[in-house]
mmCIF file of C-alpha atoms in Angstrom:
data_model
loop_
_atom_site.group_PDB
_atom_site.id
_atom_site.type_symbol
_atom_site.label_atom_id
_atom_site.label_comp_id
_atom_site.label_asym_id
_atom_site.label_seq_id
_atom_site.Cartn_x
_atom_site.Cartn_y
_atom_site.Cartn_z
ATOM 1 C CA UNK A 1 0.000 0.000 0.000
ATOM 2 C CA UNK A 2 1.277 3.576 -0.954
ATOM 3 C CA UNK A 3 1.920 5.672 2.003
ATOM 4 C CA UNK A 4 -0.400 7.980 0.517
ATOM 5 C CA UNK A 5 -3.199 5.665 0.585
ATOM 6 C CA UNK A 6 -2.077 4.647 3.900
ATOM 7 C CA UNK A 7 -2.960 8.474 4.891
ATOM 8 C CA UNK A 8 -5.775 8.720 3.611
ATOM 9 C CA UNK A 9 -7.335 5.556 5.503
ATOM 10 C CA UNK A 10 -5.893 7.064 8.621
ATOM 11 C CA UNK A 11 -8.973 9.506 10.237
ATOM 12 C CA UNK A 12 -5.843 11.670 12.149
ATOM 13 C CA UNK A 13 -4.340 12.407 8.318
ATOM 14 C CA UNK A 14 -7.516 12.688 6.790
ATOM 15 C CA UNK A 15 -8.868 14.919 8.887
ATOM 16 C CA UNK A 16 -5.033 16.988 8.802
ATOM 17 C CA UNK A 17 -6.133 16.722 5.007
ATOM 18 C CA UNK A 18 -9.075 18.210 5.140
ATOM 19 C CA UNK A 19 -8.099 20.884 7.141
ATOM 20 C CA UNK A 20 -4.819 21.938 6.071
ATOM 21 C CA UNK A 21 -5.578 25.249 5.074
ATOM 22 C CA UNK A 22 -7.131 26.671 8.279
ATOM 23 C CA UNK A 23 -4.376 24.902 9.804
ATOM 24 C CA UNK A 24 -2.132 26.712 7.591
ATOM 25 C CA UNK A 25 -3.364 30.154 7.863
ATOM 26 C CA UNK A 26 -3.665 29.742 11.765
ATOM 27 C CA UNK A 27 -0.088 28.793 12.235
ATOM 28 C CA UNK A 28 1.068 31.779 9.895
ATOM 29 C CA UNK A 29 -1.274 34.407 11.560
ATOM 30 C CA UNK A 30 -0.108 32.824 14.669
ATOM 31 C CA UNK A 31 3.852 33.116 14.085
ATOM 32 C CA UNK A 32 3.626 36.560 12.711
ATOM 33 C CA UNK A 33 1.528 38.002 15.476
ATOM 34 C CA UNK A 34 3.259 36.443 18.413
ATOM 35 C CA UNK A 35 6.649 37.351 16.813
ATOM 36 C CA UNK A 36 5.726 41.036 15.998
ATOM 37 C CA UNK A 37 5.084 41.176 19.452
ATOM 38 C CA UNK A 38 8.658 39.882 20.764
ATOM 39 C CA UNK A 39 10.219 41.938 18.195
ATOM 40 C CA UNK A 40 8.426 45.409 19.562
ATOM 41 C CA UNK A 41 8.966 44.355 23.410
ATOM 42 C CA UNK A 42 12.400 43.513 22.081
ATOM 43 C CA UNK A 43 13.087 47.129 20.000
ATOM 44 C CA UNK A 44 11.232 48.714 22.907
ATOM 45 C CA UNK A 45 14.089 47.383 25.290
ATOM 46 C CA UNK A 46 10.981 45.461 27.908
ATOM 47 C CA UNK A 47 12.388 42.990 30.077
ATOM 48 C CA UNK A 48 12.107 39.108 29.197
ATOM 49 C CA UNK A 49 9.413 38.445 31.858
ATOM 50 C CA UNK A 50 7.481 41.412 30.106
ATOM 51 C CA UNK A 51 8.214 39.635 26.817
ATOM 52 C CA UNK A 52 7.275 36.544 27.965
ATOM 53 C CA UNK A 53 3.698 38.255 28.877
ATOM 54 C CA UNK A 54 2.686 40.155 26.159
ATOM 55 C CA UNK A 55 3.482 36.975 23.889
ATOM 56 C CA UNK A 56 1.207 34.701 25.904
ATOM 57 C CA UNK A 57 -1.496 37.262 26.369
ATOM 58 C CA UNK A 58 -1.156 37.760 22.435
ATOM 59 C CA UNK A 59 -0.911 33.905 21.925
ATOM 60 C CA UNK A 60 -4.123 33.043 23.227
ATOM 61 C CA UNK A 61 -6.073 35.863 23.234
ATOM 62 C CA UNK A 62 -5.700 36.287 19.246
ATOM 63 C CA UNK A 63 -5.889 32.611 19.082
ATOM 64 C CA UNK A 64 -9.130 32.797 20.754
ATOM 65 C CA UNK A 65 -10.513 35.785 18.788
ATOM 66 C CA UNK A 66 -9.764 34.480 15.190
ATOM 67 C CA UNK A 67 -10.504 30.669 15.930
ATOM 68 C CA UNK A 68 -14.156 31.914 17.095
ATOM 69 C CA UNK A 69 -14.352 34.586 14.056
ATOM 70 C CA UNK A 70 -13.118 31.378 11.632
ATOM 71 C CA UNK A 71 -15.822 29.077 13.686
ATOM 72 C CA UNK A 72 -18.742 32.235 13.036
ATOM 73 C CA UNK A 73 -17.497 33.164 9.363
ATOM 74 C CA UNK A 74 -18.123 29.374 8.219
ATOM 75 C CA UNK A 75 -21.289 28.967 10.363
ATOM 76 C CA UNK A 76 -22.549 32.309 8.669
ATOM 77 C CA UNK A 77 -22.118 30.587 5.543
ATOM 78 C CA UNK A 78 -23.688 27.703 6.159
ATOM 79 C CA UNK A 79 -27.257 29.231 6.780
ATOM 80 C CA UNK A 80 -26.335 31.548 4.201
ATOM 81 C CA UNK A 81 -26.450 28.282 1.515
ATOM 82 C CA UNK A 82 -29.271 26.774 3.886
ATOM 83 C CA UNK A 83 -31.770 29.905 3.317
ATOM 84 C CA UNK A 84 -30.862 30.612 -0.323
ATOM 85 C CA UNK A 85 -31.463 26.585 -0.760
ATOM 86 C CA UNK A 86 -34.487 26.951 1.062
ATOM 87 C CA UNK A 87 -35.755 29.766 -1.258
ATOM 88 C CA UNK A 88 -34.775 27.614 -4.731
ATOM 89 C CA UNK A 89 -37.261 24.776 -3.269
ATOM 90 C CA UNK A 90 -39.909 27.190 -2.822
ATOM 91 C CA UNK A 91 -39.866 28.931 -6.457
ATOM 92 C CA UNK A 92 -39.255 24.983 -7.708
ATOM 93 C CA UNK A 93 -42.724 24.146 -6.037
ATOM 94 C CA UNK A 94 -44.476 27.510 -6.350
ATOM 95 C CA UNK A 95 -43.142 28.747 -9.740
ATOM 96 C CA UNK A 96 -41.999 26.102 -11.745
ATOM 97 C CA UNK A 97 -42.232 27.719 -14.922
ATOM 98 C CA UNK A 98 -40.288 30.339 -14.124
ATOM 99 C CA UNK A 99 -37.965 28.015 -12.656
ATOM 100 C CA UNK A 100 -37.967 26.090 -15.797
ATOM 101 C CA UNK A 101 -37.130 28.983 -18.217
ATOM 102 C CA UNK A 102 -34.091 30.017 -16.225
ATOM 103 C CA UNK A 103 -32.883 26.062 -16.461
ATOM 104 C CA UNK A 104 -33.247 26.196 -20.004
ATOM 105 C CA UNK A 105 -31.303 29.618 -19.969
ATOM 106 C CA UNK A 106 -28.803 28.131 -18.181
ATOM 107 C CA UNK A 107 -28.053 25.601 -20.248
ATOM 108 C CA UNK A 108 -28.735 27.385 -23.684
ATOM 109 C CA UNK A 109 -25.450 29.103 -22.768
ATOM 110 C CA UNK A 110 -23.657 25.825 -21.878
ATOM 111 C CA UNK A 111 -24.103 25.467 -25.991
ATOM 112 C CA UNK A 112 -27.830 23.072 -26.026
ATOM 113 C CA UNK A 113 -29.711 23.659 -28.099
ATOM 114 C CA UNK A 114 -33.216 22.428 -30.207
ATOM 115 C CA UNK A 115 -34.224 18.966 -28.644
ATOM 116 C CA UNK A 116 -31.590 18.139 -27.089
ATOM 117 C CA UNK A 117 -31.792 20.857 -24.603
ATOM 118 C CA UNK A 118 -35.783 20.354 -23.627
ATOM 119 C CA UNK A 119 -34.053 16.443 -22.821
ATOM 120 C CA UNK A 120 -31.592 17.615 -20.973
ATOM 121 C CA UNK A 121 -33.838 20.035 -19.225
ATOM 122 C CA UNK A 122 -36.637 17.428 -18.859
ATOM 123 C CA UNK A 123 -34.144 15.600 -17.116
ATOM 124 C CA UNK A 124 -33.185 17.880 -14.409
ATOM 125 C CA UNK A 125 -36.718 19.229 -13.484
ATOM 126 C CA UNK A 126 -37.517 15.213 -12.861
ATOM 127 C CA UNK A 127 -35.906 15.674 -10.101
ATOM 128 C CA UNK A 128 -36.648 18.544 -7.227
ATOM 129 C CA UNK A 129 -33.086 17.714 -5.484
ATOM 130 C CA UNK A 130 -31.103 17.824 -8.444
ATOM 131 C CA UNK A 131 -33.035 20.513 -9.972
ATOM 132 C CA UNK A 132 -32.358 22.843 -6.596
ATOM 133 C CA UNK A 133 -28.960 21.549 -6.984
ATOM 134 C CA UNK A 134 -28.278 22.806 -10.051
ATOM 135 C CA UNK A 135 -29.991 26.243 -9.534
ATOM 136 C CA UNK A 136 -28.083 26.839 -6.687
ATOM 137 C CA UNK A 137 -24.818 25.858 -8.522
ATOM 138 C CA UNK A 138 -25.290 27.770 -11.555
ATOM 139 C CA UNK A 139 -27.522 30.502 -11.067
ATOM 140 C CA UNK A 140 -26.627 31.551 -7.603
ATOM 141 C CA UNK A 141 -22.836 30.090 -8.094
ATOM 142 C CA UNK A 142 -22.920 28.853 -4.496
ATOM 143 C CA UNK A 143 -21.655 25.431 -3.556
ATOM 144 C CA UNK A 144 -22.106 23.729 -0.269
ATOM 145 C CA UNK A 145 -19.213 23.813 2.379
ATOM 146 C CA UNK A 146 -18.574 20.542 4.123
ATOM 147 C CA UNK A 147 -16.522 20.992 7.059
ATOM 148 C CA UNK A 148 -17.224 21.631 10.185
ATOM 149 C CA UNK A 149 -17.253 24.870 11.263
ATOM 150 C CA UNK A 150 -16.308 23.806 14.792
ATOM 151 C CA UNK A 151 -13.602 22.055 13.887
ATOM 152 C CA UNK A 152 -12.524 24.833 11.516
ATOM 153 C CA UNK A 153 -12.567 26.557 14.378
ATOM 154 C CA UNK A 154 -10.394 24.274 16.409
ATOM 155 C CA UNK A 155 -7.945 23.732 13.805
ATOM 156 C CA UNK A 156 -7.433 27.373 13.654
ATOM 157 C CA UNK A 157 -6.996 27.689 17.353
ATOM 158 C CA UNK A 158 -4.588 24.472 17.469
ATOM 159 C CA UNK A 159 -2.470 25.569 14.475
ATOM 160 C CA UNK A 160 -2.273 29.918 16.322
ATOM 161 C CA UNK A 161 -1.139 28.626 19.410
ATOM 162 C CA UNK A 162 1.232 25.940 18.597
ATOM 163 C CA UNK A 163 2.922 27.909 16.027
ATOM 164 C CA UNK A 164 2.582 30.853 17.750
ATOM 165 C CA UNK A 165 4.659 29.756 20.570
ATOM 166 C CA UNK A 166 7.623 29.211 18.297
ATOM 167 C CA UNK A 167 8.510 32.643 19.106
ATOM 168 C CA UNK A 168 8.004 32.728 22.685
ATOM 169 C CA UNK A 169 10.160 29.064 23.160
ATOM 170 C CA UNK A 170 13.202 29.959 23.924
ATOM 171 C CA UNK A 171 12.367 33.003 26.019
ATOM 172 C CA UNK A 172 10.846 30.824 28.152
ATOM 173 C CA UNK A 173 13.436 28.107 28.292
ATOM 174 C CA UNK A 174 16.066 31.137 28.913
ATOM 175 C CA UNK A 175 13.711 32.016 31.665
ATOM 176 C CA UNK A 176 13.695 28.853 33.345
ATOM 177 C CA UNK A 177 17.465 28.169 32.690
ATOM 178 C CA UNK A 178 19.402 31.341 31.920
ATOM 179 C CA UNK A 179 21.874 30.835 29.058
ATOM 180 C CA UNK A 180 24.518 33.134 27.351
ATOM 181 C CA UNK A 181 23.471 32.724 23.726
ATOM 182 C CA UNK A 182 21.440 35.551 22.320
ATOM 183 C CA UNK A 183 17.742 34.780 22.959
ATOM 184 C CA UNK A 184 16.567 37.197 20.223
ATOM 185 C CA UNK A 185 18.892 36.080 17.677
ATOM 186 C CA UNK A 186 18.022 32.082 18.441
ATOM 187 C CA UNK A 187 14.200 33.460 18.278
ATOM 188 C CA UNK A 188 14.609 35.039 14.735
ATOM 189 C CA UNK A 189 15.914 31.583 13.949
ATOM 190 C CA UNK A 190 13.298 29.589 15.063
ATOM 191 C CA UNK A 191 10.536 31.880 14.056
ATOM 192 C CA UNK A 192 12.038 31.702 10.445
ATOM 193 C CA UNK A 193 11.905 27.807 10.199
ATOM 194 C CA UNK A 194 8.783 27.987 11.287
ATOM 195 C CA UNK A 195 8.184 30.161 8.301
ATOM 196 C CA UNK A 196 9.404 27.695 5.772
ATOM 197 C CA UNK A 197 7.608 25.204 7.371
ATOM 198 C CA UNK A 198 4.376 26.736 6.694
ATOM 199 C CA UNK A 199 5.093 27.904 4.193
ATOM 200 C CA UNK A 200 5.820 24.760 2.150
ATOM 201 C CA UNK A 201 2.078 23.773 3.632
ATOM 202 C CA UNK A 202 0.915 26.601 2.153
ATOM 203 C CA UNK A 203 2.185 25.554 -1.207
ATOM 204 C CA UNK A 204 0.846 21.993 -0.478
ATOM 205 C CA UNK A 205 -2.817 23.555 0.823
ATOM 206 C CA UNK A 206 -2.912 25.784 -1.874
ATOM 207 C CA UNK A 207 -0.877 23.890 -5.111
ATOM 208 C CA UNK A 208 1.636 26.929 -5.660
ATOM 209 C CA UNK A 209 4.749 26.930 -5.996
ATOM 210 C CA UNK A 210 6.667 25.708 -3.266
ATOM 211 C CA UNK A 211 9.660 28.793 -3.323
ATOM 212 C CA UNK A 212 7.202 31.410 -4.431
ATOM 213 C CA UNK A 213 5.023 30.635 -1.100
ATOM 214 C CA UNK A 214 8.294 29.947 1.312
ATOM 215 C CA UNK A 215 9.524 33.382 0.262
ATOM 216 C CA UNK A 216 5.466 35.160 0.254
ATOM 217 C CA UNK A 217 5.462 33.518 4.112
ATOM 218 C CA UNK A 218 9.204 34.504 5.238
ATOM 219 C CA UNK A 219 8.399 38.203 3.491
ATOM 220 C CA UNK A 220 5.305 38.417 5.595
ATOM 221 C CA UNK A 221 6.869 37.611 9.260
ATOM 222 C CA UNK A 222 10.442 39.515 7.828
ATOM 223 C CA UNK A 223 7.927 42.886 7.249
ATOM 224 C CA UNK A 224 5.713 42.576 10.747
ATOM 225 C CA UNK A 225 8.576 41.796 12.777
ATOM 226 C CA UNK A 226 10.340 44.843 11.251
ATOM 227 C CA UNK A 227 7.626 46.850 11.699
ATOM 228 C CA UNK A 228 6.963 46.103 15.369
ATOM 229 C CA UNK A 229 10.324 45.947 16.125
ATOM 230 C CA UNK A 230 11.005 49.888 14.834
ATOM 231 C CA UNK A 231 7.690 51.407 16.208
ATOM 232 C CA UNK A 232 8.644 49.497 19.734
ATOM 233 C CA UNK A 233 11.885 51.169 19.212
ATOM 234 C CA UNK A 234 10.580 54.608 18.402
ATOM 235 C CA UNK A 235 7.776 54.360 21.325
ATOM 236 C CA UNK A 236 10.908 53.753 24.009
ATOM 237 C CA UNK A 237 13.192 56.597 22.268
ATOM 238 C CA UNK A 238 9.720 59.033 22.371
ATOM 239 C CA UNK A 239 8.468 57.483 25.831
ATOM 240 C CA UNK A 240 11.549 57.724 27.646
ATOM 241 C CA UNK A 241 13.361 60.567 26.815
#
């Protein structure tokens, strides 16, 4: 068996299938945030501990907020899909006609034509599901989302907090054991591996290319750590003087 059949009759990889792009987009929203805020403690010249608290505060407060707005967002458009569907089976029973007409429009511009199209036509209206199907696919151009929006949701949340503490890591282990090596420097490091990491899932989650979304990802954190790190500096300089 191939080992990506083997995956895909695994429910953990399926599911990490499935998924991969909240996760993806969690983990990057994560790593940038939580590192923007090191890197403005840091140019603002806070103390570790301080660092240390901002980043969790960040870490799972943001976590929190854009894991419940992912969980609302797909919710939202799930009884947005529910109560347009609900509408098509109304004009399907009440105004079948009409309904019929817009079919046969529909599929006039697909290139039937004559005969052929009243078949093809007759086919579909046999049918109240697949008719509703296919008014909701091509005259409202909405298609049905079949995730979870509570999972989206908690693979959001999973993927912002444990790539989000990437940056935060070895603050805290120099907290706990004090070391001599330069904890921002070793941070920047990290932080940027965790970059190509996600960003190679990126290209995998979205089927880009692989350098073009490494680089897009590393450009991203590079700009909002820069950022952060200059107006932290600026505040301290303007702050303290």
């Amino acid at each position: 068996m191939k080992e990506s059949e083997l995956h895909q009759e695994i429910p953990f990889f399926k599911s990490f299938q499935e998924y991969l792009r909240e996760f993806v987009y969690g983990g990057i929203d994560g790593a940038v945030t939580t590192f923007a805020v090191v890197a403005g403690a840091v140019g603002a010249g806070l103390d570790p501990l301080v660092i240390i608290i901002l980043g969790f505060a960040n870490l799972f407060a943001d976590g929190l907020s854009m894991s419940i707005g992912a969980y609302l967002s797909s919710k939202s458009d799930k009884e947005n899909f529910q109560k347009h569907k609900s509408i098509e089976y109304w004009e399907v029973e009440h105004l079948p006609g009409k309904e019929r007409e817009e079919i046969e429009v529909i599929y006039r511009e697909k290139g039937f034509e004559g005969e052929l199209l009243q078949q093809v036509v007759d086919v579909i209206i046999s049918d109240k599901d697949r008719w509703v199907n296919e008014m909701m696919k091509d005259e409202l151009n909405m298609m049905e989302e079949n995730k979870s929006p509570l999972k989206i949701g908690l693979a959001t949340l999973i993927s912002f907090i444990a790539v989000g503490f990437i940056p935060l890591t070895v603050y805290v282990w120099d907290y706990f054991y004090t070391s001599r090596f330069d904890v921002f420097f070793w941070t920047c490091l990290l932080t940027g591996m965790a970059f190509l990491v996600v960003g190679a899932l990126k290209s995998w989650a979205n089927q880009t290319g692989l350098v073009k979304s490494v680089l897009e990802t590393l450009a991203l954190g590079f700009i909002a750590a820069l950022v952060a790190y200059y107006v932290g500096d600026l505040l301290e300089a303007f702050l303290l003087q």
